[in-house]
XYZ file of C-alpha atoms in Angstrom:
680
model
C -16.343 -24.274 -8.006
C -16.554 -21.178 -5.787
C -16.054 -23.231 -2.620
C -12.849 -24.740 -3.997
C -11.645 -21.340 -5.175
C -12.104 -19.738 -1.748
C -10.927 -22.517 0.555
C -7.891 -23.795 -1.372
C -5.689 -20.884 -0.161
C -6.821 -21.495 3.417
C -5.956 -25.200 3.281
C -2.578 -24.401 1.733
C -1.898 -21.754 4.381
C -2.667 -24.172 7.227
C -0.471 -26.944 5.834
C 2.435 -24.632 4.960
C 2.181 -22.695 8.198
C 1.787 -25.549 10.652
C 3.668 -28.239 8.737
C 6.300 -26.193 6.955
C 9.134 -27.587 9.045
C 7.993 -31.114 8.314
C 7.383 -30.888 4.578
C 10.177 -28.378 3.894
C 10.350 -25.054 2.088
C 10.049 -26.407 -1.444
C 6.929 -28.442 -0.720
C 5.335 -25.519 1.120
C 6.029 -23.188 -1.810
C 4.755 -25.712 -4.333
C 1.567 -26.315 -2.383
C 0.670 -22.665 -1.827
C 1.613 -21.572 -5.345
C -0.302 -24.437 -6.967
C -3.345 -23.667 -4.817
C -3.292 -20.001 -5.866
C -2.871 -20.747 -9.562
C -5.771 -23.194 -9.324
C -7.922 -20.544 -7.635
C -6.871 -17.996 -10.274
C -7.878 -20.381 -13.065
C -11.292 -20.914 -11.481
C -11.687 -17.165 -10.984
C -11.080 -16.503 -14.671
C -13.651 -19.169 -15.586
C -16.252 -17.445 -13.412
C -15.322 -14.036 -14.828
C -15.628 -15.220 -18.433
C -19.053 -16.655 -17.653
C -20.256 -13.225 -16.558
C -18.409 -11.360 -19.304
C -19.360 -13.447 -22.335
C -22.295 -15.658 -21.518
C -24.371 -13.205 -19.503
C -24.673 -15.370 -16.398
C -26.904 -14.078 -13.643
C -25.685 -13.670 -10.095
C -26.285 -16.408 -7.566
C -25.718 -17.287 -3.908
C -23.963 -20.401 -2.644
C -24.878 -21.266 0.985
C -22.101 -22.608 3.194
C -23.587 -22.970 6.679
C -25.921 -21.433 9.255
C -23.673 -19.233 11.321
C -25.302 -16.930 13.902
C -28.855 -16.839 15.271
C -29.468 -14.411 18.131
C -32.900 -12.859 18.390
C -33.548 -10.896 15.222
C -29.930 -11.251 14.109
C -29.617 -14.101 11.623
C -26.306 -14.514 9.801
C -25.893 -17.306 7.280
C -22.468 -17.857 5.777
C -22.925 -17.781 1.993
C -20.955 -16.776 -1.091
C -22.486 -14.004 -3.188
C -21.310 -14.465 -6.777
C -22.091 -11.760 -9.324
C -20.152 -9.593 -11.776
C -18.657 -7.410 -9.048
C -17.500 -10.496 -7.174
C -16.092 -12.035 -10.368
C -14.011 -8.926 -11.092
C -12.546 -8.943 -7.585
C -11.901 -12.699 -7.706
C -9.832 -12.239 -10.857
C -7.899 -9.311 -9.409
C -7.159 -10.956 -6.069
C -6.248 -14.442 -7.235
C -4.293 -13.389 -10.334
C -2.063 -10.932 -8.525
C -1.681 -13.256 -5.546
C -0.709 -16.210 -7.742
C 1.900 -14.120 -9.565
C 3.224 -12.780 -6.265
C 3.584 -16.351 -5.005
C 5.605 -17.275 -8.090
C 7.671 -14.084 -7.896
C 8.475 -14.803 -4.251
C 10.231 -18.037 -5.234
C 13.099 -15.921 -6.518
C 12.840 -12.903 -4.251
C 12.638 -14.865 -0.972
C 14.953 -17.683 -2.077
C 17.529 -17.044 0.643
C 15.109 -16.334 3.471
C 15.138 -18.972 6.224
C 11.401 -18.562 6.911
C 10.012 -19.149 3.436
C 7.300 -21.556 4.580
C 5.940 -19.007 7.028
C 6.027 -16.289 4.375
C 4.087 -18.324 1.818
C 1.596 -19.381 4.489
C 0.967 -15.727 5.343
C 0.483 -14.864 1.660
C -2.115 -17.617 1.252
C -3.862 -16.674 4.495
C -4.081 -13.083 3.304
C -5.569 -14.218 0.007
C -8.194 -16.363 1.748
C -9.242 -13.435 3.954
C -9.559 -11.185 0.912
C -11.635 -13.808 -0.891
C -13.903 -14.020 2.152
C -14.371 -10.262 1.962
C -15.257 -10.029 -1.714
C -17.652 -13.018 -1.662
C -19.523 -11.818 1.428
C -23.292 -12.150 1.317
C -23.750 -10.100 4.501
C -21.987 -7.367 6.429
C -20.823 -9.623 9.267
C -19.125 -11.974 6.823
C -17.582 -8.969 5.074
C -16.312 -7.718 8.426
C -14.775 -11.130 9.099
C -12.778 -10.919 5.867
C -12.089 -7.233 6.556
C -10.429 -8.062 9.876
C -8.731 -11.116 8.385
C -6.821 -9.053 5.843
C -5.903 -6.659 8.642
C -4.405 -9.496 10.653
C -2.588 -10.986 7.668
C -1.209 -7.589 6.638
C 0.130 -7.128 10.175
C 1.913 -10.476 9.927
C 3.296 -9.715 6.450
C 4.428 -6.141 7.095
C 6.210 -7.295 10.253
C 7.452 -10.516 8.651
C 11.087 -9.589 9.376
C 10.349 -9.141 13.056
C 14.021 -8.735 13.973
C 13.881 -5.272 12.358
C 12.490 -2.673 14.786
C 11.254 -0.570 11.855
C 9.267 -3.516 10.490
C 7.637 -4.122 13.871
C 6.797 -0.438 14.228
C 5.305 -0.327 10.728
C 3.182 -3.420 11.394
C 1.844 -1.974 14.647
C 1.136 1.363 12.975
C -0.810 -0.310 10.177
C -2.762 -2.379 12.688
C -3.642 0.568 14.950
C -4.597 3.000 12.175
C -6.805 0.375 10.564
C -8.493 -0.257 13.893
C -9.610 3.379 13.866
C -11.245 2.898 10.489
C -12.636 -0.487 11.472
C -14.309 1.063 14.523
C -16.239 3.361 12.199
C -17.043 0.432 9.918
C -18.362 -1.638 12.829
C -20.549 1.284 13.981
C -21.895 1.478 10.440
C -22.746 -2.227 10.542
C -24.481 -1.858 13.919
C -26.452 1.139 12.672
C -27.402 -0.635 9.451
C -28.783 -3.565 11.441
C -30.780 -1.202 13.644
C -32.174 0.635 10.615
C -32.898 -2.343 8.363
C -33.270 -5.207 10.844
C -30.864 -7.373 8.843
C -27.201 -7.608 7.825
C -27.972 -9.369 4.529
C -26.490 -7.238 1.740
C -29.189 -8.046 -0.880
C -31.959 -7.232 1.605
C -30.276 -3.973 2.662
C -29.720 -2.797 -0.892
C -33.307 -3.617 -1.863
C -34.655 -1.607 1.069
C -32.181 1.310 0.845
C -34.209 3.530 -1.569
C -37.165 3.390 0.799
C -35.013 4.712 3.648
C -34.022 7.855 1.766
C -34.927 10.997 3.699
C -35.614 9.233 7.008
C -34.118 10.755 10.140
C -33.396 9.920 13.755
C -33.014 12.119 16.817
C -29.525 12.716 18.197
C -28.826 15.292 20.921
C -32.015 17.094 20.077
C -31.295 17.306 16.334
C -32.776 15.321 13.472
C -30.021 13.473 11.594
C -30.397 11.770 8.226
C -30.207 8.001 8.661
C -28.629 7.065 5.334
C -26.040 9.855 5.466
C -24.960 8.729 8.910
C -24.724 5.070 7.925
C -22.835 5.802 4.699
C -20.324 8.090 6.410
C -19.648 5.535 9.151
C -19.104 2.815 6.564
C -16.868 5.164 4.583
C -14.652 5.682 7.646
C -13.843 1.985 7.396
C -13.059 2.410 3.710
C -10.769 5.343 4.506
C -8.705 3.225 6.883
C -8.416 0.170 4.669
C -7.824 2.162 1.477
C -5.483 4.725 3.076
C -7.468 7.874 2.378
C -6.370 11.257 3.704
C -6.386 11.265 7.488
C -6.042 7.488 7.840
C -3.314 7.123 5.207
C -0.236 7.253 7.416
C 0.193 3.478 7.692
C 0.579 2.803 3.966
C 4.056 4.240 3.172
C 5.530 2.748 6.351
C 4.184 -0.644 5.290
C 6.997 -0.703 2.717
C 9.105 -2.212 5.512
C 7.625 -5.569 4.531
C 9.151 -7.649 1.729
C 8.544 -6.233 -1.746
C 6.128 -9.045 -2.800
C 3.991 -8.024 0.175
C 3.890 -4.468 -1.116
C 2.631 -5.703 -4.474
C 0.007 -7.963 -2.905
C -1.331 -5.575 -0.266
C -0.901 -2.202 -1.911
C -1.486 -2.912 -5.585
C -4.534 -5.069 -5.938
C -5.993 -6.425 -2.748
C -6.227 -4.961 0.747
C -6.149 -1.295 -0.203
C -8.876 -1.811 -2.778
C -11.218 -3.331 -0.186
C -12.635 0.088 0.679
C -13.391 0.883 -2.967
C -15.040 -2.511 -3.378
C -17.171 -1.973 -0.272
C -18.412 1.425 -1.447
C -19.275 -0.023 -4.866
C -20.952 -3.066 -3.348
C -23.095 -0.785 -1.170
C -23.519 1.836 -3.909
C -27.359 1.780 -3.728
C -26.963 2.982 -0.123
C -24.614 5.812 -1.128
C -26.985 6.788 -3.928
C -29.549 7.763 -1.282
C -27.310 10.455 0.262
C -25.931 13.360 -1.759
C -23.992 14.506 1.312
C -22.199 11.172 1.660
C -21.360 11.172 -2.046
C -19.925 14.686 -1.781
C -17.769 13.661 1.196
C -16.464 10.600 -0.651
C -15.654 12.764 -3.688
C -13.810 15.475 -1.778
C -11.852 13.006 0.345
C -10.823 11.063 -2.757
C -9.736 14.191 -4.625
C -7.818 15.516 -1.608
C -6.089 12.167 -1.162
C -5.080 12.052 -4.827
C -3.556 15.532 -4.612
C -1.837 14.951 -1.266
C -0.231 11.648 -2.199
C 0.942 12.886 -5.605
C 2.586 15.937 -4.039
C 4.472 13.795 -1.534
C 5.545 11.253 -4.165
C 7.361 14.021 -6.046
C 10.090 14.311 -3.391
C 10.415 10.682 -2.250
C 13.783 8.982 -2.787
C 12.850 5.422 -1.768
C 11.661 3.632 -4.921
C 9.002 1.648 -3.053
C 7.643 4.705 -1.254
C 7.187 6.540 -4.542
C 5.023 3.679 -5.775
C 3.234 3.454 -2.420
C 2.190 7.099 -2.545
C 1.199 6.561 -6.156
C -1.138 3.802 -4.966
C -2.621 6.147 -2.378
C -3.168 8.751 -5.094
C -4.785 6.309 -7.532
C -7.130 5.107 -4.801
C -8.210 8.725 -4.493
C -9.188 8.606 -8.175
C -11.312 5.520 -7.525
C -13.101 7.132 -4.607
C -13.945 10.393 -6.316
C -15.223 8.337 -9.250
C -17.513 6.463 -6.857
C -18.547 9.709 -5.167
C -19.412 11.118 -8.587
C -21.675 8.143 -9.301
C -19.301 6.485 -11.785
C -19.057 3.201 -9.892
C -18.282 1.250 -13.056
C -15.367 3.591 -13.810
C -14.109 3.214 -10.232
C -14.084 -0.577 -10.561
C -12.547 -0.338 -14.035
C -9.621 1.669 -12.643
C -9.343 -0.780 -9.739
C -9.114 -3.594 -12.300
C -6.493 -1.981 -14.557
C -4.568 -0.513 -11.632
C -4.033 -4.010 -10.252
C -1.999 -4.948 -13.324
C 0.227 -1.928 -13.764
C 0.740 -1.174 -10.067
C 1.623 -4.798 -9.249
C 3.966 -4.642 -12.242
C 5.649 -1.522 -10.860
C 6.001 -2.940 -7.347
C 7.435 -6.241 -8.554
C 9.625 -4.380 -11.051
C 10.921 -2.263 -8.176
C 11.661 -5.501 -6.346
C 13.667 -6.662 -9.340
C 15.652 -3.406 -9.221
C 16.200 -3.772 -5.484
C 17.297 -7.366 -6.031
C 19.805 -6.204 -8.660
C 21.084 -3.435 -6.392
C 21.688 -5.669 -3.383
C 18.580 -4.401 -1.554
C 19.390 -0.738 -2.010
C 16.092 1.183 -2.235
C 17.347 4.774 -2.497
C 17.056 5.989 -6.092
C 19.858 8.477 -5.501
C 22.238 5.510 -5.641
C 20.883 4.101 -8.890
C 21.456 5.344 -12.439
C 22.284 3.691 -15.757
C 20.530 0.434 -14.892
C 18.786 0.059 -18.254
C 22.000 -1.448 -19.661
C 22.332 -3.962 -16.834
C 18.726 -5.077 -16.302
C 17.093 -4.371 -19.687
C 14.105 -6.687 -19.179
C 13.175 -5.052 -15.884
C 13.676 -1.641 -17.499
C 11.373 -2.469 -20.413
C 8.617 -3.874 -18.216
C 8.761 -1.042 -15.682
C 8.515 1.380 -18.587
C 5.344 -0.416 -19.667
C 3.959 -0.065 -16.162
C 4.882 3.619 -16.074
C 3.192 4.238 -19.430
C 0.013 2.622 -18.106
C 0.110 4.505 -14.799
C 0.616 7.846 -16.509
C -2.140 7.212 -19.052
C -0.228 6.922 -22.320
C -2.353 6.251 -25.396
C -4.135 2.876 -25.501
C -2.579 1.499 -22.325
C -4.842 0.262 -19.528
C -4.494 3.459 -17.504
C -5.390 5.576 -20.528
C -8.863 4.055 -20.701
C -9.679 3.808 -16.995
C -8.283 7.147 -15.795
C -9.866 9.058 -18.674
C -13.197 7.372 -17.930
C -13.025 8.646 -14.348
C -12.107 12.213 -15.284
C -14.725 12.475 -18.006
C -17.474 10.918 -15.882
C -16.722 13.209 -12.942
C -16.830 16.252 -15.203
C -20.034 15.026 -16.854
C -21.686 14.623 -13.444
C -22.073 18.405 -13.324
C -22.220 18.793 -9.528
C -19.762 21.184 -7.911
C -17.914 18.504 -5.983
C -17.576 16.224 -9.022
C -16.349 18.996 -11.334
C -13.823 20.159 -8.728
C -12.621 16.572 -8.378
C -12.200 16.221 -12.141
C -10.082 19.394 -12.318
C -7.996 18.257 -9.356
C -7.640 14.921 -11.127
C -6.137 16.653 -14.164
C -3.537 18.381 -11.993
C -2.783 15.084 -10.282
C -2.408 13.404 -13.682
C 0.402 15.828 -14.547
C 2.020 15.265 -11.148
C 1.707 11.503 -11.595
C 3.476 11.685 -14.930
C 6.223 13.808 -13.396
C 7.053 11.618 -10.400
C 6.647 8.381 -12.378
C 9.096 9.416 -15.091
C 11.355 10.888 -12.420
C 11.564 7.367 -10.976
C 12.415 5.926 -14.408
C 15.064 8.551 -15.184
C 16.737 8.354 -11.754
C 16.778 4.567 -11.849
C 17.604 3.640 -15.425
C 19.247 6.684 -17.023
C 22.273 8.848 -16.381
C 25.609 7.825 -14.952
C 25.782 5.132 -12.246
C 25.696 6.618 -8.743
C 26.358 3.432 -6.811
C 29.533 4.528 -5.044
C 27.629 6.144 -2.187
C 25.470 3.111 -1.489
C 26.371 1.328 1.716
C 24.705 -1.849 0.478
C 26.768 -1.868 -2.710
C 29.973 -1.269 -0.779
C 29.190 -4.279 1.368
C 28.503 -6.319 -1.749
C 31.903 -5.299 -3.123
C 33.473 -6.529 0.099
C 31.665 -9.842 -0.182
C 29.302 -9.263 2.723
C 25.861 -10.805 2.257
C 23.291 -8.282 3.307
C 19.554 -8.751 3.343
C 16.519 -6.707 4.211
C 15.851 -8.625 7.387
C 19.354 -8.280 8.804
C 21.340 -5.335 10.153
C 24.027 -3.859 7.956
C 27.218 -5.903 8.176
C 30.682 -4.437 8.570
C 33.076 -4.971 5.656
C 35.434 -7.890 5.887
C 38.607 -6.839 7.799
C 40.921 -7.978 5.014
C 39.082 -6.136 2.230
C 40.449 -3.006 0.654
C 38.258 0.107 0.913
C 35.936 0.445 -2.040
C 36.250 3.753 -3.860
C 33.695 3.288 -6.609
C 31.419 0.836 -8.294
C 34.046 -1.088 -10.206
C 33.693 -4.763 -9.530
C 29.944 -4.695 -8.905
C 27.609 -5.497 -11.776
C 23.820 -5.377 -11.308
C 22.239 -8.568 -12.543
C 18.868 -9.428 -14.016
C 16.422 -11.310 -11.804
C 15.721 -15.053 -12.160
C 12.891 -16.258 -14.397
C 10.575 -16.848 -11.414
C 10.668 -13.091 -10.836
C 10.556 -12.037 -14.499
C 7.712 -14.276 -15.689
C 5.088 -12.546 -13.476
C 6.329 -9.215 -14.832
C 5.580 -10.303 -18.406
C 2.057 -11.409 -17.473
C 1.353 -8.175 -15.605
C 2.902 -6.195 -18.453
C 0.412 -7.747 -20.868
C -2.417 -6.741 -18.546
C -1.039 -3.214 -18.213
C -1.022 -2.879 -22.000
C -4.236 -4.593 -23.058
C -6.682 -4.800 -20.098
C -8.124 -1.375 -20.857
C -8.535 -2.021 -24.567
C -10.234 -5.372 -23.997
C -12.604 -4.465 -21.177
C -13.412 -0.755 -21.321
C -16.616 -1.312 -23.284
C -17.863 -3.896 -20.798
C -16.981 -1.891 -17.689
C -18.015 1.636 -18.666
C -20.028 1.459 -21.896
C -23.385 3.250 -21.426
C -25.403 0.214 -22.557
C -22.903 -2.629 -22.372
C -21.918 -1.546 -18.879
C -25.442 -1.923 -17.570
C -25.591 -5.398 -19.100
C -22.172 -6.325 -17.752
C -22.800 -5.268 -14.147
C -26.392 -6.604 -14.058
C -27.346 -4.742 -10.904
C -24.289 -5.780 -8.886
C -23.602 -2.053 -8.425
C -25.514 1.152 -9.106
C -24.455 1.681 -12.716
C -25.478 5.044 -14.181
C -25.779 4.537 -17.905
C -26.899 8.145 -18.469
C -23.788 9.460 -16.717
C -21.474 7.307 -18.813
C -23.369 8.419 -21.923
C -22.788 12.035 -20.928
C -19.116 11.262 -20.324
C -18.764 10.433 -24.002
C -19.870 13.950 -24.937
C -17.712 16.131 -22.694
C -15.932 19.099 -24.321
C -12.950 18.291 -26.515
C -10.551 20.090 -24.185
C -11.546 17.675 -21.410
C -10.822 14.733 -23.681
C -7.391 16.113 -24.605
C -6.422 17.375 -21.142
C -5.206 14.014 -19.683
C -2.847 13.546 -22.628
C -1.558 17.100 -22.235
C -0.962 16.340 -18.538
C 0.957 13.203 -19.508
C 3.335 15.032 -21.830
C 3.708 17.981 -19.446
C 4.817 15.718 -16.614
C 7.107 13.721 -18.886
C 8.718 16.879 -20.266
C 9.319 18.372 -16.843
C 10.814 15.134 -15.533
C 13.130 14.936 -18.553
C 14.209 18.547 -18.128
C 14.908 18.321 -14.394
C 16.479 14.861 -14.184
C 18.182 14.363 -17.555
C 18.752 17.721 -19.227
C 19.433 19.803 -16.064
C 19.953 17.344 -13.192
C 21.424 20.046 -10.955
C 18.165 22.040 -10.902
C 16.122 19.929 -8.393
C 18.683 20.526 -5.647
C 18.698 24.250 -6.378
C 14.914 24.459 -6.277
C 14.805 22.555 -2.992
C 17.396 24.936 -1.524
C 15.500 27.969 -2.810
C 12.196 26.825 -1.252
C 13.205 25.054 1.985
C 9.784 25.512 3.615
C 7.847 23.869 0.792
C 10.459 21.141 0.402
C 10.333 20.345 4.133
C 6.523 20.367 4.011
C 6.534 17.744 1.268
C 9.362 15.595 2.618
C 7.602 15.520 5.999
C 4.416 14.369 4.236
C 2.430 17.462 5.169
C 3.478 16.848 8.814
C 0.660 14.380 9.424
C 2.901 12.031 11.403
C 4.228 14.876 13.534
C 0.706 16.197 14.086
C -0.632 12.805 15.137
C 2.390 12.293 17.357
C 1.666 15.574 19.145
C -2.098 15.068 19.390
C -2.404 11.344 20.064
C 0.885 9.522 20.652
C 2.634 11.784 23.161
C -0.498 12.444 25.264
C -1.168 8.700 25.309
C 2.397 8.096 26.499
C 2.022 10.830 29.147
C -1.224 9.325 30.422
C 0.376 5.883 30.431
C 3.387 7.111 32.408
C 1.122 8.868 34.922
C -1.017 5.774 35.461
C 2.099 3.632 35.737
C 4.023 5.799 38.206
C 1.165 7.324 40.235
C -1.454 4.644 39.819
C 0.340 1.335 39.496
C 3.463 1.993 41.544
C 2.146 4.739 43.825
C -1.219 3.252 44.779
C -1.741 -0.317 43.625
C 1.745 -1.575 44.428
C 1.986 0.539 47.605
C -1.256 -0.630 49.173
C -1.741 -3.784 47.155
C 0.682 -6.632 46.497
C 3.855 -4.708 47.385
C 2.221 -3.085 50.414
C 1.021 -6.409 51.821
C 4.370 -8.012 51.078
C 6.104 -5.136 52.889
C 3.865 -5.570 55.950
C 4.560 -9.307 56.056
C 8.261 -8.642 55.663
C 8.229 -6.101 58.555
C 6.274 -8.364 60.901
C 8.641 -11.228 60.058
C 11.605 -9.080 61.074
C 9.861 -8.250 64.387
C 8.924 -11.889 65.024
C 12.482 -13.001 64.349
C 13.664 -10.977 67.367
C 11.718 -13.316 69.654
C 13.397 -16.414 68.245
C 16.380 -16.083 70.631
C 16.579 -19.647 71.963
C 16.076 -18.576 75.618
C 13.252 -20.170 77.655
C 12.219 -16.900 79.314
C 11.672 -15.313 75.873
C 9.267 -18.059 74.820
C 7.534 -17.896 78.256
C 7.001 -14.168 77.809
C 5.495 -14.742 74.369
C 3.178 -17.420 75.747
C 1.988 -15.154 78.618
C 1.319 -12.276 76.206
C -0.587 -14.634 73.916
C -2.757 -16.005 76.725
C -3.500 -12.468 77.966
C -4.454 -11.381 74.449
C -6.770 -14.374 74.010
C -8.423 -13.769 77.373
C -8.928 -10.115 76.552
C -10.450 -11.078 73.195
C -13.128 -13.205 74.875
C -13.702 -11.231 78.114
C -13.868 -7.628 76.913
C -16.938 -8.068 74.638
C -18.872 -9.818 77.441
C -18.015 -7.053 79.900
C -19.249 -4.413 77.464
C -22.490 -6.317 76.925
C -23.048 -6.590 80.705
C -22.535 -2.862 81.140
C -24.944 -2.158 78.314
C -27.582 -4.451 79.880
C -27.653 -2.430 83.061
């Protein structure tokens, strides 16, 4: 069963990618979508087995892979509760994204390639979450990096899409370098890359040190921090986050697949999978907690001022990943995975709902040109409202259960870093409610503001614009458009709406159905069965936190909702006034804390300067001067000189012959004369 689940997307990707032109778009879409729905069905069967019947984990060998000295790597699938949860998340969201893409990508001429990339991405993610060893995990880790590069830059005729794809690839390579060092160090410390063997031996390595530059360094802290660097890159944590918002240049289904439920959650999954290692280092846990809390605060603050609907949701993803990491750093690994699970439903719902809005608004993504859309696309409005309720933690939605579990567990942990993270999390909860309802109010309420949209004006003129094409000029015979009369936003086709209904059900009920299994003090230990380091005592303590801590997330929800209503419905002129009154703070937030500018100054521009120096002084000034170009110049000069002797006169050729004979005689006679003189 597990073999079929994992390899079906790969087979579909190969056939659709290499044979798409032969079988056609429809066949390629049918094949890939059917393969993903089959894998999703199998994933749910495996999950139910672990959830209801209490199945034990097991390994499924595939083949002997690498044998080099002490390094033995066998390709095998590790199937346990943690794997089952990730299989459900990955395949369910991917299958729905495939179906959604039937409508969203209907007019794209490269549909076969797009669906092949989606399936390839899914296969790589499945390889990652089923890994039995660190090398296999790294293979899937790099596979999703490659597939994300292809998907983000899918519309390669757009320079911004190419730049975003390269940025994502390069930033992730930084994190992956740390991850690879962690794998190398783990092999040196444990003598194996087998995950079960490493986790079994990890407690015995606690407190061991090694010498580095004359200092004794803790082994487990070093290994955990190196591995966490990889998680920071893949899950867009503060410092290695800059690629994620720019990745919105890819098609909207890509945003839902990569940034809602799959690639960006790989880092959280890895930390939870290796949680027995992190349990041996309080320092590593503190670092994970602080980085997660800082990321949550940073991303929420930037989301407040974003105007692109997809970027708001992208920064929201970054912020929610911060919640997952500070939950893991606080020891609440079950709560971290619970939020990963619920987040997949409501964040995929929000991304695909945003795609439905963009589809209705002729690919306009700026919320300043929306307004009043609830009357035109009521189904999308209702489902995005469901997603927003879940994201902001409204009562009994999925986010209500998982986010509260994180905040309460972090507070119950009692350590300074965990308590600080829980308090930061409360502030972020209020900010999340504010920017989420701001998105809803700007998009669906108020008067229509479409007149300023260039995309809508082109639609009024009959021009067919698309995300992968440059903006077209209006038809010469068309009258100038002065407003939005004549353009009517339309609801999306059923292929786009059906996945929204499924995700909406998950956003509403996933928390209610599964919170006991994921985070219950006793049921959680039974559910996870050792697949992660579940702390039953911590989750028991989380159920007895002070009443103000229980009520605080709900207060944050209503505070953010009230502020968003006041600023964007009751007094819509106030945000502009506040921005004008505090230009420094507004610029700081709109420039995303100036991380891009800082990295440009520290890394990009010096790299360009070094490259220009090596090109001009090294390549042109030295290599070309004395190398290929220098030799070519010498040959060219001697040819010009030799051509002067090709006059056609006999005496010229005779002179050349005499000079040649004299030179040959000198070549043979002079050495002998010198030897004779030396012999005397």
